PDB file of C-alpha atoms in Angstrom:
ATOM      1  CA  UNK A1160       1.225  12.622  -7.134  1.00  0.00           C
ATOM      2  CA  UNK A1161       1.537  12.842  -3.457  1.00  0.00           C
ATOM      3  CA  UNK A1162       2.446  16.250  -1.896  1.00  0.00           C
ATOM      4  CA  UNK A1163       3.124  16.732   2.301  1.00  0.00           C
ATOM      5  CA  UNK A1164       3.815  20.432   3.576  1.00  0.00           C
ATOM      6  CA  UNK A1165       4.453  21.170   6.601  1.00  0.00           C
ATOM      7  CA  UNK A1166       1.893  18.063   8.125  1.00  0.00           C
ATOM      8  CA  UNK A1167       1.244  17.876  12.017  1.00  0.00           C
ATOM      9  CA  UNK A1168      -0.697  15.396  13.623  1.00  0.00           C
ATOM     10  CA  UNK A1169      -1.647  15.040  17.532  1.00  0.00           C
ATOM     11  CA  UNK A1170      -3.656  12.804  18.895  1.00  0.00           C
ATOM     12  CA  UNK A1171      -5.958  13.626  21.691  1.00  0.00           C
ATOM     13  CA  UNK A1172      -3.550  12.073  24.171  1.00  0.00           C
ATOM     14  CA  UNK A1173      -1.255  14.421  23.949  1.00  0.00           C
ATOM     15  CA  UNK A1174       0.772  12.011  21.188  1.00  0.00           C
ATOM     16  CA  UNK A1175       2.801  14.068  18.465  1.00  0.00           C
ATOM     17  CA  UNK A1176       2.400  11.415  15.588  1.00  0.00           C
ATOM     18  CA  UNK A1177       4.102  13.983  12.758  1.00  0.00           C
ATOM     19  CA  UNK A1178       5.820  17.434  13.514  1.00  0.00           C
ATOM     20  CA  UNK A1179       6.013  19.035  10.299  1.00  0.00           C
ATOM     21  CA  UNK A1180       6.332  16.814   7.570  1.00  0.00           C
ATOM     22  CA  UNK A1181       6.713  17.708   4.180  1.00  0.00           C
ATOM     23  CA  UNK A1182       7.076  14.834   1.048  1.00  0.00           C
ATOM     24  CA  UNK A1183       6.771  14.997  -2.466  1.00  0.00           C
ATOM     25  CA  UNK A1184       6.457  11.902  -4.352  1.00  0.00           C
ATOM     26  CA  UNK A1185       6.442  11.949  -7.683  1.00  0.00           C
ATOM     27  CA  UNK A1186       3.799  10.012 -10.130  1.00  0.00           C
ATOM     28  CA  UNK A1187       5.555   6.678 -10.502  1.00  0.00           C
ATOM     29  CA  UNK A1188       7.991   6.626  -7.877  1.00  0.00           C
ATOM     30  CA  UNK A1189       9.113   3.806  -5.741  1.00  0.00           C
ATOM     31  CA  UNK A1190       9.440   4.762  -1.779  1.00  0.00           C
ATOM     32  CA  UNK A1191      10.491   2.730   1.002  1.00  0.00           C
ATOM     33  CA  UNK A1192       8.779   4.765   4.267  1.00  0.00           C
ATOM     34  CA  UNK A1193      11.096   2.851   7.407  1.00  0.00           C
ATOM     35  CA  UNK A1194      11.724   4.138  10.889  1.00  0.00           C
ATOM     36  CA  UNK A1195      11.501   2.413  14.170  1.00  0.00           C
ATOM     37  CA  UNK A1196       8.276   1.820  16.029  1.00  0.00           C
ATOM     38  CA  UNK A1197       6.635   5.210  17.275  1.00  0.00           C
ATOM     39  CA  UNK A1198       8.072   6.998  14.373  1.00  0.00           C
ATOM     40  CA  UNK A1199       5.148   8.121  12.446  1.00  0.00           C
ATOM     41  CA  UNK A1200       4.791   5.580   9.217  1.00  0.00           C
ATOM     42  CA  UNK A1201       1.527   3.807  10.661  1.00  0.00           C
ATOM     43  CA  UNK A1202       0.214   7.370  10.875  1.00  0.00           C
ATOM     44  CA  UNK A1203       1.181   8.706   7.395  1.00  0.00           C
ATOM     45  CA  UNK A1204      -0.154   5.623   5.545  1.00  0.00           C
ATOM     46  CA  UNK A1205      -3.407   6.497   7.765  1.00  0.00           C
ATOM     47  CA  UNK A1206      -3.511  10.191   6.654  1.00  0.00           C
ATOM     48  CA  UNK A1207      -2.831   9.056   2.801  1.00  0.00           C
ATOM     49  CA  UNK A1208      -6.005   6.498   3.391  1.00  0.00           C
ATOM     50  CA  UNK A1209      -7.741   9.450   5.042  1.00  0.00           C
ATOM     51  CA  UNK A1210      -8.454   6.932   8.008  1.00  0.00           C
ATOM     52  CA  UNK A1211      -7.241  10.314  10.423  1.00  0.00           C
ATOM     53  CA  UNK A1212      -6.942  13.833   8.984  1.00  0.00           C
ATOM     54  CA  UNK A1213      -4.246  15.950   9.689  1.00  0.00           C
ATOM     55  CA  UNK A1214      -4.225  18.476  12.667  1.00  0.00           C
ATOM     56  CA  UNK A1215      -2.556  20.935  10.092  1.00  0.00           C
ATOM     57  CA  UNK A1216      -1.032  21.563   7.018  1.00  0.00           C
ATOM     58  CA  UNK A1217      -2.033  19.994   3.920  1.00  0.00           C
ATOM     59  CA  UNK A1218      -2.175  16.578   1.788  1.00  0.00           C
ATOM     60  CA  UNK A1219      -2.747  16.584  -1.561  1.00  0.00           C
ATOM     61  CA  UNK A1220      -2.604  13.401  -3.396  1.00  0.00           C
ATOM     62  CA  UNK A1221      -3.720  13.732  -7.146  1.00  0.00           C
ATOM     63  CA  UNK A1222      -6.912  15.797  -7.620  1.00  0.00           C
ATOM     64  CA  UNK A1223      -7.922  15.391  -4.076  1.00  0.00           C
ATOM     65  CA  UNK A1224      -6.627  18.219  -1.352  1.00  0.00           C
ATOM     66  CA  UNK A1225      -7.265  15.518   1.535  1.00  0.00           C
ATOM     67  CA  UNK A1226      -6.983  18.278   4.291  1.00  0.00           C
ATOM     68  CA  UNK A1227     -10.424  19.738   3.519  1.00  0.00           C
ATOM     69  CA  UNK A1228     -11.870  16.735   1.254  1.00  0.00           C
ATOM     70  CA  UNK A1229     -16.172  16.057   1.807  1.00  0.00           C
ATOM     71  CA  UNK A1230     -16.940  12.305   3.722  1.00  0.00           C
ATOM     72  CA  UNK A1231     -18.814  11.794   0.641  1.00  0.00           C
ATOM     73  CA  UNK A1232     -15.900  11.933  -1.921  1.00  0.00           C
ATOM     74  CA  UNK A1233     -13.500  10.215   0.569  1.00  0.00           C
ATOM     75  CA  UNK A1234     -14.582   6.483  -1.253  1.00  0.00           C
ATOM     76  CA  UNK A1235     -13.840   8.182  -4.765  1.00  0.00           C
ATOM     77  CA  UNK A1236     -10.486   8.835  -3.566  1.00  0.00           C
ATOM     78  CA  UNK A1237      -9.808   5.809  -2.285  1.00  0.00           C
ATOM     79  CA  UNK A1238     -10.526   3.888  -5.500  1.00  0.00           C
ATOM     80  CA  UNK A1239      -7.018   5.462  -6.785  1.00  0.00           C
ATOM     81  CA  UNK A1240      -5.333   3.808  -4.098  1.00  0.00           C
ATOM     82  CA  UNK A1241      -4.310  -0.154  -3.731  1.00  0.00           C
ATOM     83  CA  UNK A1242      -3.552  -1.536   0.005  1.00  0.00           C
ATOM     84  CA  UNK A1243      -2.042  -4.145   0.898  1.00  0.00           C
ATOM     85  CA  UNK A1244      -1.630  -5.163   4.714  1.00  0.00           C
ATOM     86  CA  UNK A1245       0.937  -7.580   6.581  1.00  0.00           C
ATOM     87  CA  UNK A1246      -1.956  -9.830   8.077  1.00  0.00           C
ATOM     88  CA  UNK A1247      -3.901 -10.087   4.597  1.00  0.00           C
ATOM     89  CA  UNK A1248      -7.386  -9.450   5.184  1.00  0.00           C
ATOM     90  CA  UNK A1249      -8.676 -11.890   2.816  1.00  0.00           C
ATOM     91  CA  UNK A1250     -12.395 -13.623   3.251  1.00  0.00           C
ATOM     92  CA  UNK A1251     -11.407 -17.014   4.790  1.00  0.00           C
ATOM     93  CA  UNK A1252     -14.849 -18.298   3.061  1.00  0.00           C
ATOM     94  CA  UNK A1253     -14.089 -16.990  -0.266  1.00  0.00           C
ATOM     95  CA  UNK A1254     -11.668 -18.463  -2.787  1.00  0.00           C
ATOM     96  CA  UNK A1255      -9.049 -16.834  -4.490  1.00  0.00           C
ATOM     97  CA  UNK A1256     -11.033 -15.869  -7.866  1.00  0.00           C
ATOM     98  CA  UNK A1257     -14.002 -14.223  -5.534  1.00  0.00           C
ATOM     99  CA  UNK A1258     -11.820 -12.576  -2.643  1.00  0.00           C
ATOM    100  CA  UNK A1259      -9.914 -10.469  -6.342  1.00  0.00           C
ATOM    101  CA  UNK A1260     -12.874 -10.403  -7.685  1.00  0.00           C
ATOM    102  CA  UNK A1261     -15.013  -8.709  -4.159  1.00  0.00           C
ATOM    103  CA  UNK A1262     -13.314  -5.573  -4.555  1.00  0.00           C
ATOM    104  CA  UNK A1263     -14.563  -4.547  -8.189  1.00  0.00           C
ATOM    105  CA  UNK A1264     -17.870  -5.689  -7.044  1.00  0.00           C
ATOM    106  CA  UNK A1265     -18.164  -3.118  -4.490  1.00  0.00           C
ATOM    107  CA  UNK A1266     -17.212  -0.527  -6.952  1.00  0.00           C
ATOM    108  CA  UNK A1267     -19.968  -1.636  -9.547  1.00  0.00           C
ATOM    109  CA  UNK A1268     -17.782  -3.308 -12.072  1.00  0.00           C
ATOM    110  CA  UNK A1269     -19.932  -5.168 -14.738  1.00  0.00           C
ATOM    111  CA  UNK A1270     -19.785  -8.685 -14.330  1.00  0.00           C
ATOM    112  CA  UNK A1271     -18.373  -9.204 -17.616  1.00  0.00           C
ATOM    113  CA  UNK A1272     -15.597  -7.265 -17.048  1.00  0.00           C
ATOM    114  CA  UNK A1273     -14.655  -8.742 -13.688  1.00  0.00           C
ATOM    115  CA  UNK A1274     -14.750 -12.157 -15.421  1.00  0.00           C
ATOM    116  CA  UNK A1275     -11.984 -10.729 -17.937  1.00  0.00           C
ATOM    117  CA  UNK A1276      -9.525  -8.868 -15.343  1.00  0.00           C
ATOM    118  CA  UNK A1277      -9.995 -11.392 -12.632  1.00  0.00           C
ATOM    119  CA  UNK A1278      -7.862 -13.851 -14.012  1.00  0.00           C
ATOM    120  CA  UNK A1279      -5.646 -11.404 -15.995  1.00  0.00           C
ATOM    121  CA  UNK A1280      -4.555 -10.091 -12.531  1.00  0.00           C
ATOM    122  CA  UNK A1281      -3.559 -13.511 -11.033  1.00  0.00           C
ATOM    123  CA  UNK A1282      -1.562 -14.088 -13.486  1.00  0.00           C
ATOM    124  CA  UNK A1283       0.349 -11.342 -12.730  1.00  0.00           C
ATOM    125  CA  UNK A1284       1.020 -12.344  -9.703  1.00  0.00           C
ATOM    126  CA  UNK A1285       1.419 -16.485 -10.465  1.00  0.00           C
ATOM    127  CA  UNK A1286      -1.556 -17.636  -8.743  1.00  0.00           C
ATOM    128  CA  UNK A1287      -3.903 -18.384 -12.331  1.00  0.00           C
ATOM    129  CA  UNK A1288      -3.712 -22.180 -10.833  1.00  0.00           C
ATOM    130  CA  UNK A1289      -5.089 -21.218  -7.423  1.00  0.00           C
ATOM    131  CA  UNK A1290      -7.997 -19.087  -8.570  1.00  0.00           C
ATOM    132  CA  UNK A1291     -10.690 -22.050  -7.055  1.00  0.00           C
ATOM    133  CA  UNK A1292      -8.519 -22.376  -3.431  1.00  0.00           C
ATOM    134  CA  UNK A1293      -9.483 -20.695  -0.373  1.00  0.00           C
ATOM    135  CA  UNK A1294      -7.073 -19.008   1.737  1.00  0.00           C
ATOM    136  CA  UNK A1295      -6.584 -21.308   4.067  1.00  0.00           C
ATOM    137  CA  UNK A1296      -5.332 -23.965   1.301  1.00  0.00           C
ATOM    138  CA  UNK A1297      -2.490 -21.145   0.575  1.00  0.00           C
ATOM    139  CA  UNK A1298       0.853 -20.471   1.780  1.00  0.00           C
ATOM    140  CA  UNK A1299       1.527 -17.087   3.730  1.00  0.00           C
ATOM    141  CA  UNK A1300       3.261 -16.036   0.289  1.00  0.00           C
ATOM    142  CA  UNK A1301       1.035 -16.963  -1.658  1.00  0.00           C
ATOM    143  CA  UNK A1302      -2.067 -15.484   0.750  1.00  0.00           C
ATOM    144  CA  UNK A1303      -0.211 -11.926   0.487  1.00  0.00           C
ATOM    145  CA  UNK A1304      -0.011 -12.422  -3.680  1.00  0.00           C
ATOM    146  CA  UNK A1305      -3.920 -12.678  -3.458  1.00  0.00           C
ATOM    147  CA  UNK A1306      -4.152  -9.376  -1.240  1.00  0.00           C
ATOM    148  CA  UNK A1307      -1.529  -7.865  -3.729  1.00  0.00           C
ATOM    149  CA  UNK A1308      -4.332  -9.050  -7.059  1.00  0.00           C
ATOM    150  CA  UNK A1309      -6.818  -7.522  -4.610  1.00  0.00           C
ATOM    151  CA  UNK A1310      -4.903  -4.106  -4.267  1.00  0.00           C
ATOM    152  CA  UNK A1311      -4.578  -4.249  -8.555  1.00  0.00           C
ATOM    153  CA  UNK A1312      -7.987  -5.119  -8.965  1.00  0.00           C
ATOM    154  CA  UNK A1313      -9.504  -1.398  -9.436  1.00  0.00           C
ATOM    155  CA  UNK A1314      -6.497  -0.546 -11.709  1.00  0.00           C
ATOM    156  CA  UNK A1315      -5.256   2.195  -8.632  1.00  0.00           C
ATOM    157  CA  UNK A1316      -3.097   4.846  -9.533  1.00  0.00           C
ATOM    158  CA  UNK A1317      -0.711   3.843  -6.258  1.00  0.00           C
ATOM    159  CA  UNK A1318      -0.322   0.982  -4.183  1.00  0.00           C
ATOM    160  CA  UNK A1319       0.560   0.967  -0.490  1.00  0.00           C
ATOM    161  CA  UNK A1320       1.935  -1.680   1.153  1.00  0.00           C
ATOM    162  CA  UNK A1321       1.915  -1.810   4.847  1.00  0.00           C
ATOM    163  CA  UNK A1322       4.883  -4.170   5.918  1.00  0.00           C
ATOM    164  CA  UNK A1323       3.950  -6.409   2.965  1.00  0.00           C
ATOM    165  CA  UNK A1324       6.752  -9.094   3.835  1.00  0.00           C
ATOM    166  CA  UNK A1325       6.141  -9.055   7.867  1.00  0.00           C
ATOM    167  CA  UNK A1326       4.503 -12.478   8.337  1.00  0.00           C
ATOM    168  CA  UNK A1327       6.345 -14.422   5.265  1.00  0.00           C
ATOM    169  CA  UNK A1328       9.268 -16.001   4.945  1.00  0.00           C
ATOM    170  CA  UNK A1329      12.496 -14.642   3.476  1.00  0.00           C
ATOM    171  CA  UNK A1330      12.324 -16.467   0.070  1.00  0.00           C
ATOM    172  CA  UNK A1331       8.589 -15.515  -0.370  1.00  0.00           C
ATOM    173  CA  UNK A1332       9.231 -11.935   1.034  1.00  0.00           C
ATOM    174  CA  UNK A1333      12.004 -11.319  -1.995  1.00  0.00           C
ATOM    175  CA  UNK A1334       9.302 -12.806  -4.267  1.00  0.00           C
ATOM    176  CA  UNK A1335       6.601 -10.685  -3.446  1.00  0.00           C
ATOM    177  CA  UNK A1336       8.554  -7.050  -3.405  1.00  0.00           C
ATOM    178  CA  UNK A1337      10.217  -8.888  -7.481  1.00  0.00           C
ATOM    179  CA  UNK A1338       5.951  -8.060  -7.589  1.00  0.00           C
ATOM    180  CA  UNK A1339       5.874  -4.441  -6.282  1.00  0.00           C
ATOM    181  CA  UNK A1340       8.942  -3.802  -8.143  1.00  0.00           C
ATOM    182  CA  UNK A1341       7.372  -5.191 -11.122  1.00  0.00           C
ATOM    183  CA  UNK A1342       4.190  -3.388 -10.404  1.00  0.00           C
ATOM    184  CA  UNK A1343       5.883  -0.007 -10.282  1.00  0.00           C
ATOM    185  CA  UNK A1344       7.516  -0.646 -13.871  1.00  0.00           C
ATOM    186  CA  UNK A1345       4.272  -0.546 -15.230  1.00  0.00           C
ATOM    187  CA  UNK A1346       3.565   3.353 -14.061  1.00  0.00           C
ATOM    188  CA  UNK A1347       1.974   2.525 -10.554  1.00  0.00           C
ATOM    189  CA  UNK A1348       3.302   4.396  -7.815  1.00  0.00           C
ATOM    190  CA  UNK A1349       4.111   1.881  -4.806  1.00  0.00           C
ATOM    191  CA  UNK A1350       4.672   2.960  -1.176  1.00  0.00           C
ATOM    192  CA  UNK A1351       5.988   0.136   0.866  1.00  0.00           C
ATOM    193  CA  UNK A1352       6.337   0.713   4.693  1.00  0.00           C
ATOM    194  CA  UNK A1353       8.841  -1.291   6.117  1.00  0.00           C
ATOM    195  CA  UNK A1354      11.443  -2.303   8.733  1.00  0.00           C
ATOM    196  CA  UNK A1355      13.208  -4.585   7.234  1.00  0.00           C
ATOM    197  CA  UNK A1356      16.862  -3.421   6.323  1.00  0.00           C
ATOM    198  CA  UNK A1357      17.711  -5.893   4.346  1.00  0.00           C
ATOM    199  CA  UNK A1358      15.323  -5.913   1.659  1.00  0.00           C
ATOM    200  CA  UNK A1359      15.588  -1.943   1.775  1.00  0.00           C
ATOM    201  CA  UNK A1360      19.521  -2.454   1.352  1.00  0.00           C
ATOM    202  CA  UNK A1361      18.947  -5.233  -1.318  1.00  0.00           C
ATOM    203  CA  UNK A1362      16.602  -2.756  -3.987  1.00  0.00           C
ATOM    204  CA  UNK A1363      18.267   0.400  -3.174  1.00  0.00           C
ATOM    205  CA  UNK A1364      15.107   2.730  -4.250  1.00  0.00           C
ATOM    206  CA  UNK A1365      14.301   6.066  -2.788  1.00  0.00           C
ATOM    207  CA  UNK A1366      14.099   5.440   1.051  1.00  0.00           C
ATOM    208  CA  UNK A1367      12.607   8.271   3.280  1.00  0.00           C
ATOM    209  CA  UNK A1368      13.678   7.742   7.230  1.00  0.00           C
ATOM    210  CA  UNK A1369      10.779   9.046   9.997  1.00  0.00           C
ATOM    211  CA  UNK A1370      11.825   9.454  13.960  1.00  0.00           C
ATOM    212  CA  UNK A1371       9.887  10.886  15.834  1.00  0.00           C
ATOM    213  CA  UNK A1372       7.027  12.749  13.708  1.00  0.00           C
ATOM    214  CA  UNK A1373      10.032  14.076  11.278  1.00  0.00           C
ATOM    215  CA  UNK A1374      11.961  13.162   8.282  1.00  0.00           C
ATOM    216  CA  UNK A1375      15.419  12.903   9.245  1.00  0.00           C
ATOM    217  CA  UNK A1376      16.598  11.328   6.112  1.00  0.00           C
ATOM    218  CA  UNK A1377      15.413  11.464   2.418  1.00  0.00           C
ATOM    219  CA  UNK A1378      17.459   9.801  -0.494  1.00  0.00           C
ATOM    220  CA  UNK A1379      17.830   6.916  -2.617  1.00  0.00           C
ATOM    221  CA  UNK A1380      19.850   3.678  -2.018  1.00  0.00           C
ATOM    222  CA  UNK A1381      20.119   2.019   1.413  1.00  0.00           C
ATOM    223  CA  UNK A1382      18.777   1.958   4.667  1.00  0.00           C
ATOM    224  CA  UNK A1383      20.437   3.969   7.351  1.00  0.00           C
ATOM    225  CA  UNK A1384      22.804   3.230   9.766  1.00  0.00           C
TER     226      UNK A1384
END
């Protein structure tokens, strides 16, 4: 599913962001991606969106070698891939049903079919009885559940989820990983960047430590020490 070798990344500042990372992740594998700040995660999640392409070596997620991949095809590729980010990024003027229901419009998704899913997909996440609120009539939980029904709305092979519990509480942050976990059980491969030992600890999964541009640690259960 997702293959690093031997990835570098500098920025024109003289930054090394990754020194030779290489990752495989299989096709429906759970990852936590933690390390402290300056450690490279913000940069891998934007090489996997192919915000920034790598200054060598190569990415290859799927069918798409992301190291050489055309400008044109880089939207095609990104309709495999769910995000969902710690400040939300939902339309504050839209209500629950439209802000889900935005991102298989801009894909071309009949009407009828967005009708169907739409729903389907908040119930997923319990929200079916907020589907006419806006954001702003929504809890911080319950704001990141709609940008989690947003990230399923295209049916992506893999979500990523950029610090996913950073602006919630701890009850609603246990609720919405119960999601991701329950997301992954149904095939999807789910990335979660984190620093939050405690909820790493708690689901023990396959955690993969970054410090300084490297992997330093790669196995499954804990955080590290």
């Amino acid at each position: 599913m997702i293959d690093f070798r031997n990835v570098k990344k500098f920025y024109s500042n003289g930054t090394v962001a990754l020194d030779g990372v290489d990752l495989h992740v299989d096709d429906g594998e759970f990852v936590f991606i933690v390390g402290h700040s300056g450690a490279g995660k913000s940069t891998m999640m934007k090489l996997l969106l192919r915000e920034e392409a790598a200054s060598s070596g190569t990415i290859t997620v799927g069918d798409y070698e992301l190291t050489n991949i055309k400008n044109k095809d880089i939207p095609y590729y990104r309709r495999n891939l769910g995000v969902v980010f710690q400040d939300f990024r939902l339309f504050p003027n839209k209500t629950v049903y439209e802000n889900v229901a935005f991102a298989m419009q801009v894909v071309g998704t009949p009407r009828a079919m967005i009708k169907r899913r739409v729903p389907a997909i908040l119930t997923t996440v319990n929200l079916a009885e907020k589907m006419k609120c806006f954001p702003r009539e929504l809890s911080g939980g319950e704001q990141q559940r709609v940008a989690l029904a947003r990230a399923l709305a295209n049916n992506p092979k893999m979500i990523i989820a950029d610090e996913p519990t950073g602006n919630i509480d701890p009850k609603m942050s246990i609720e919405i990983m119960n999601l991701l976990m329950k997301i992954n059980k149904l095939g999807k491969t789910v990335i979660v960047v984190t620093h939050e030992k405690n909820l790493v600890d708690y689901y023990k999964q396959r955690v993969v430590m970054l410090k300084e541009g490297r992997i330093i640690e790669d196995r499954v259960g804990g955080m590290f020490q």
